[in-house]
XYZ file of C-alpha atoms in Angstrom:
379
model
C 39.396 -29.015 -8.301
C 37.127 -27.894 -10.965
C 34.391 -25.794 -10.281
C 31.487 -24.970 -12.791
C 29.943 -21.704 -12.125
C 26.847 -19.480 -13.803
C 25.996 -16.179 -12.456
C 23.468 -13.786 -13.309
C 23.678 -9.843 -13.685
C 26.013 -7.726 -11.603
C 24.854 -9.028 -8.376
C 25.543 -12.577 -9.087
C 29.093 -11.308 -10.392
C 29.981 -9.985 -7.021
C 28.814 -12.830 -5.179
C 30.766 -15.151 -7.779
C 34.021 -13.191 -7.292
C 33.871 -13.603 -3.593
C 33.366 -17.154 -3.590
C 35.974 -17.823 -6.161
C 38.632 -15.875 -4.222
C 38.098 -17.606 -1.070
C 38.227 -21.229 -2.768
C 41.217 -20.148 -4.957
C 42.736 -19.012 -1.481
C 42.452 -22.550 -0.062
C 42.708 -24.591 -3.070
C 45.513 -22.799 -5.258
C 45.067 -25.602 -8.223
C 41.419 -25.236 -8.284
C 39.943 -23.956 -11.583
C 36.580 -22.119 -12.464
C 34.585 -22.085 -15.707
C 31.449 -20.714 -16.925
C 29.407 -17.647 -17.400
C 30.153 -14.453 -15.068
C 31.192 -10.792 -15.274
C 34.379 -8.715 -14.943
C 34.694 -9.267 -11.046
C 34.320 -13.161 -11.453
C 37.018 -13.093 -14.487
C 39.136 -10.926 -12.321
C 38.851 -13.504 -9.504
C 40.173 -16.339 -11.794
C 36.888 -17.483 -13.756
C 37.414 -18.746 -17.388
C 34.351 -16.862 -18.866
C 32.650 -18.677 -21.431
C 29.900 -16.031 -21.613
C 29.301 -12.792 -19.959
C 26.763 -12.804 -17.347
C 24.666 -10.150 -19.229
C 23.317 -12.962 -21.556
C 21.136 -13.865 -18.762
C 19.833 -10.138 -17.639
C 16.384 -10.798 -18.686
C 13.566 -10.000 -15.910
C 9.644 -10.476 -15.757
C 7.382 -13.229 -17.544
C 6.440 -12.135 -20.992
C 9.770 -10.364 -21.423
C 11.245 -13.582 -21.117
C 9.527 -15.358 -24.094
C 11.200 -13.354 -26.820
C 14.786 -14.506 -25.284
C 13.720 -18.293 -24.790
C 15.094 -20.032 -27.729
C 18.548 -18.259 -27.184
C 18.504 -19.083 -23.427
C 17.390 -22.736 -24.014
C 20.101 -23.022 -26.761
C 22.600 -21.665 -24.496
C 21.476 -23.946 -21.444
C 21.726 -27.085 -23.858
C 25.387 -25.756 -24.551
C 26.436 -25.848 -21.172
C 24.910 -29.230 -20.187
C 26.656 -30.737 -23.242
C 30.106 -29.066 -22.558
C 29.903 -30.158 -18.517
C 28.581 -33.856 -19.605
C 31.654 -34.113 -21.841
C 34.046 -32.755 -18.859
C 32.124 -32.932 -15.669
C 33.084 -30.269 -12.938
C 33.522 -31.671 -9.420
C 30.522 -29.321 -8.617
C 28.362 -26.837 -10.168
C 27.438 -23.470 -8.559
C 24.419 -21.592 -9.710
C 24.380 -18.128 -8.623
C 20.826 -16.562 -8.542
C 19.194 -16.514 -12.016
C 16.899 -19.144 -10.816
C 14.566 -19.584 -13.823
C 18.040 -20.331 -15.917
C 19.970 -22.022 -13.365
C 17.530 -24.238 -11.736
C 16.903 -26.003 -14.907
C 20.504 -26.321 -15.754
C 21.097 -27.866 -12.130
C 18.270 -30.383 -12.569
C 20.017 -31.586 -15.922
C 23.577 -31.437 -14.562
C 22.518 -33.519 -11.161
C 20.821 -36.000 -13.389
C 24.280 -36.652 -14.857
C 25.720 -37.263 -11.434
C 27.200 -33.769 -11.164
C 26.798 -32.173 -7.628
C 24.918 -28.892 -7.412
C 24.590 -25.727 -5.077
C 22.257 -22.919 -5.774
C 23.662 -19.724 -4.105
C 21.130 -17.068 -3.355
C 17.813 -18.720 -2.549
C 14.935 -17.943 -5.046
C 12.273 -15.855 -3.443
C 10.089 -19.040 -3.136
C 8.313 -17.874 0.197
C 7.270 -14.792 -1.486
C 5.718 -15.887 -4.959
C 5.592 -19.024 -7.227
C 6.160 -21.218 -3.787
C 5.818 -24.538 -5.936
C 9.395 -23.984 -7.307
C 10.586 -25.313 -3.861
C 9.814 -29.206 -5.399
C 12.055 -28.206 -8.352
C 14.565 -27.111 -6.219
C 14.397 -30.305 -4.142
C 15.248 -32.197 -7.433
C 17.746 -29.879 -8.882
C 20.148 -29.016 -5.728
C 22.101 -30.765 -3.371
C 22.488 -27.481 -1.173
C 20.951 -24.059 -1.185
C 22.948 -21.325 0.189
C 20.715 -18.603 1.546
C 21.532 -15.003 2.092
C 18.716 -14.197 4.279
C 18.099 -15.400 7.993
C 14.547 -16.922 7.662
C 14.875 -18.718 4.364
C 16.151 -22.083 5.807
C 13.455 -22.757 7.952
C 11.381 -22.748 4.804
C 13.374 -25.177 3.247
C 13.327 -27.655 6.238
C 9.649 -27.789 6.054
C 10.152 -29.251 2.312
C 13.325 -31.556 3.006
C 15.558 -29.357 1.221
C 19.286 -28.658 2.809
C 20.000 -25.120 3.052
C 22.476 -23.049 5.091
C 22.460 -19.325 5.897
C 25.339 -18.045 5.052
C 24.802 -14.223 5.345
C 25.563 -11.648 2.665
C 28.821 -10.916 1.446
C 27.831 -7.095 1.026
C 27.350 -6.945 4.773
C 31.180 -7.785 5.498
C 32.209 -5.515 2.516
C 30.014 -2.507 3.392
C 30.538 -0.357 6.485
C 27.843 2.027 7.741
C 28.518 5.853 7.415
C 29.994 7.152 10.239
C 31.535 10.526 8.761
C 28.928 11.998 6.377
C 31.208 14.874 5.681
C 34.073 12.724 4.670
C 31.494 10.594 2.225
C 30.416 13.826 0.763
C 33.857 15.098 0.429
C 34.543 11.615 -1.669
C 31.760 12.098 -3.706
C 32.658 15.886 -4.617
C 29.585 17.232 -2.601
C 29.349 20.060 -0.370
C 29.020 18.772 3.309
C 26.232 21.361 3.857
C 23.771 20.257 0.848
C 20.800 18.189 0.958
C 21.550 15.040 -1.136
C 19.476 12.381 -2.966
C 21.091 9.625 -4.626
C 18.478 7.892 -7.329
C 19.173 4.492 -8.584
C 17.078 3.600 -11.164
C 18.384 -0.116 -11.729
C 21.035 -1.707 -13.617
C 18.906 -3.596 -16.095
C 17.605 -2.448 -19.537
C 14.018 -2.828 -18.630
C 14.087 -1.233 -15.484
C 15.622 1.888 -16.695
C 13.090 1.958 -19.361
C 10.125 1.694 -17.201
C 11.393 3.843 -13.967
C 13.646 6.227 -15.923
C 11.283 8.929 -16.700
C 9.181 8.351 -13.770
C 12.286 8.907 -11.658
C 13.197 11.862 -13.733
C 10.022 13.707 -13.264
C 10.221 13.014 -9.498
C 13.523 14.672 -9.494
C 12.098 17.682 -11.224
C 9.321 17.894 -8.784
C 11.806 17.517 -5.617
C 14.496 19.993 -7.005
C 11.779 22.517 -7.463
C 10.768 22.003 -3.510
C 14.366 21.998 -2.701
C 16.253 24.097 -5.103
C 19.472 23.992 -2.432
C 19.629 19.984 -3.038
C 21.902 18.053 -4.920
C 20.634 15.005 -6.976
C 23.363 12.245 -7.605
C 22.424 9.583 -10.342
C 25.031 6.803 -10.628
C 24.380 4.400 -13.393
C 26.068 0.728 -13.526
C 27.927 1.172 -16.770
C 28.166 3.222 -19.999
C 25.252 1.246 -21.642
C 22.900 2.055 -18.591
C 24.276 5.913 -18.493
C 23.589 6.308 -22.212
C 20.109 4.762 -22.055
C 19.111 6.784 -19.035
C 20.668 10.280 -20.638
C 18.545 9.232 -23.938
C 15.257 9.198 -22.098
C 13.011 12.473 -22.922
C 12.215 13.170 -19.215
C 16.165 13.198 -18.524
C 16.707 15.908 -20.860
C 15.102 18.749 -18.821
C 16.587 17.923 -15.387
C 17.983 20.793 -13.854
C 21.549 21.848 -13.171
C 21.565 20.248 -9.607
C 21.523 16.861 -11.201
C 24.577 15.051 -11.407
C 24.593 11.806 -13.904
C 27.463 9.541 -13.537
C 28.818 5.807 -13.832
C 30.430 3.328 -11.735
C 30.469 5.284 -8.515
C 27.161 4.043 -6.678
C 28.782 3.340 -3.648
C 29.915 6.585 -3.156
C 26.853 8.251 -4.278
C 25.184 6.351 -1.764
C 27.336 6.839 1.121
C 26.787 10.699 0.412
C 23.036 10.613 0.496
C 20.611 11.693 3.070
C 17.826 9.676 1.056
C 17.962 6.923 -1.502
C 15.258 6.795 -4.320
C 15.560 3.272 -6.165
C 14.361 0.438 -7.903
C 13.698 -2.798 -6.231
C 16.401 -5.556 -5.885
C 19.929 -5.862 -4.121
C 20.512 -2.114 -4.423
C 17.756 -1.842 -1.856
C 19.972 -4.404 0.703
C 23.034 -2.253 -0.130
C 21.330 1.028 0.798
C 20.317 -0.612 4.244
C 24.069 -1.707 4.851
C 25.181 1.897 4.177
C 22.381 2.770 6.662
C 20.451 4.934 4.209
C 16.559 5.635 4.456
C 15.157 5.102 1.162
C 12.013 5.253 -1.265
C 11.495 2.211 -3.500
C 9.768 1.997 -6.926
C 9.088 -1.208 -8.842
C 7.455 -1.500 -12.247
C 6.996 -4.707 -14.406
C 5.659 -4.727 -18.156
C 2.142 -4.208 -17.720
C 1.403 -7.825 -19.514
C 3.621 -9.362 -16.664
C 2.084 -7.345 -14.100
C -1.463 -8.445 -15.142
C -0.328 -12.072 -14.795
C 1.058 -11.848 -11.695
C -1.809 -10.210 -10.204
C -4.694 -12.411 -11.783
C -2.940 -15.520 -10.862
C -2.305 -14.073 -7.329
C 1.489 -15.435 -7.587
C 2.775 -12.809 -4.945
C 2.349 -13.883 -1.339
C 4.143 -10.844 0.174
C 2.696 -7.812 2.060
C 6.087 -6.019 1.243
C 8.327 -6.012 -1.694
C 11.893 -4.498 -0.443
C 14.388 -6.602 1.166
C 14.742 -3.899 3.990
C 11.021 -4.360 4.824
C 11.485 -8.196 4.971
C 14.137 -7.966 7.347
C 12.895 -5.370 10.035
C 10.199 -5.630 12.408
C 8.841 -2.411 11.121
C 8.150 -1.666 7.385
C 10.611 1.661 7.006
C 10.790 1.655 3.362
C 7.774 3.376 1.463
C 7.146 0.959 -1.721
C 5.328 2.283 -4.699
C 4.385 -0.586 -7.158
C 3.475 -0.366 -10.849
C 0.614 2.561 -11.200
C 1.199 3.679 -7.628
C 4.964 4.623 -8.609
C 4.171 8.447 -9.911
C 6.607 11.337 -9.933
C 4.353 13.154 -7.206
C 3.932 10.140 -4.914
C 7.764 9.381 -5.061
C 8.841 12.917 -4.447
C 6.489 13.650 -1.762
C 7.679 10.352 0.124
C 11.133 11.434 -0.484
C 10.425 15.030 0.816
C 8.702 13.617 3.873
C 11.998 11.647 4.630
C 14.136 14.603 4.212
C 11.991 16.693 6.262
C 11.979 13.872 9.428
C 15.017 13.656 11.098
C 13.947 11.545 13.892
C 12.390 9.230 11.252
C 15.592 9.026 9.568
C 17.378 8.274 12.759
C 15.152 5.547 13.768
C 15.521 3.786 10.372
C 19.483 4.124 10.400
C 19.071 2.397 14.007
C 17.067 -0.601 12.715
C 19.267 -1.138 9.661
C 22.409 -1.268 12.010
C 20.688 -4.106 13.391
C 20.139 -5.959 10.426
C 23.586 -5.260 9.226
C 24.904 -7.087 12.186
C 22.721 -10.200 11.419
C 23.862 -10.444 8.226
C 27.477 -10.087 8.561
C 28.926 -13.734 8.756
C 31.530 -13.937 6.484
C 29.388 -15.385 3.653
C 32.249 -15.961 1.276
C 34.177 -18.303 3.886
C 30.613 -20.043 4.442
C 29.720 -20.504 1.010
C 33.287 -21.789 0.418
C 32.814 -24.380 3.144
C 29.607 -25.729 1.678
C 30.951 -25.907 -1.925
C 34.310 -27.226 -0.926
C 32.188 -30.164 1.163
C 30.572 -31.199 -2.098
C 33.607 -30.968 -4.285
C 35.735 -33.226 -1.804
C 33.384 -35.355 -0.270
């Protein structure tokens, strides 16, 4: 069995690693090749390119990378046309993977798209391309298969692997000890994103919010874990970060421990909000696009959602304060965080609601995803 895979960014690398590990356990002679990150490499992927080559976000931002991405996609199509895999799995990165899946499927290669694009939220017409490009869509969220059924696309809710991998925090004292924080301190964990563009747009805003909150709560500890050394160097170089007080601890590679130790999170939009939910942490979310991209999205009315963060899409009550584009100011963010830190009853209600979602998402996704891929690879 030969499986081709392309994963975009770190969250896709995590999903791909779990899928590869489960398939390799069942089929020890299986081989895996394509684009992935360190986790997929460790699981057994023959990495042709690192997943960071696809870590581009936004509409206008993609344009300058388009020639490189198109050349990359043409190379993959040519390589797999010459030696077709039994099945191809595109993991997230829909703007790149859907076009790749469409071309591979035309060559008779079975295709799976793992992680539904947010077609129910914006650019809804992409569902027609998905129908042409994919034999199967594997969904992480419970409401997504119903949307696809309306358009004749086979889609399965597999749950989210993180829901099985992450346990809610039962012992905050132990979590504080693991993070090197005194148990009696108020802890804010700040997560400005893993991509260059996110840190560039949110980093100084988050730094200013941290300064304001530190003035209001001088006894607090602020943890800022970055995904890697590149992200840490970029964040530390921002002008606003230079003036952060001594209660701020910047690190890398320990985001999970820092989240578990927190009372509240301040984070960028994306998978990190789901991780925060699974850890049972109240949070404040901010999201900024490049101004030109934001103007296009607004003018064309591309977004159909009332809420942007995953927790607010999965709970009946929108528990996460969201600050989008110009609304994401230091004053607004620090005030929202301060409000959560001051309201113990609200934090308890949030943890209860998040626990219910956690139970829904914990469905052994690696196993269910491997079932679907194996069915196509071994018809």
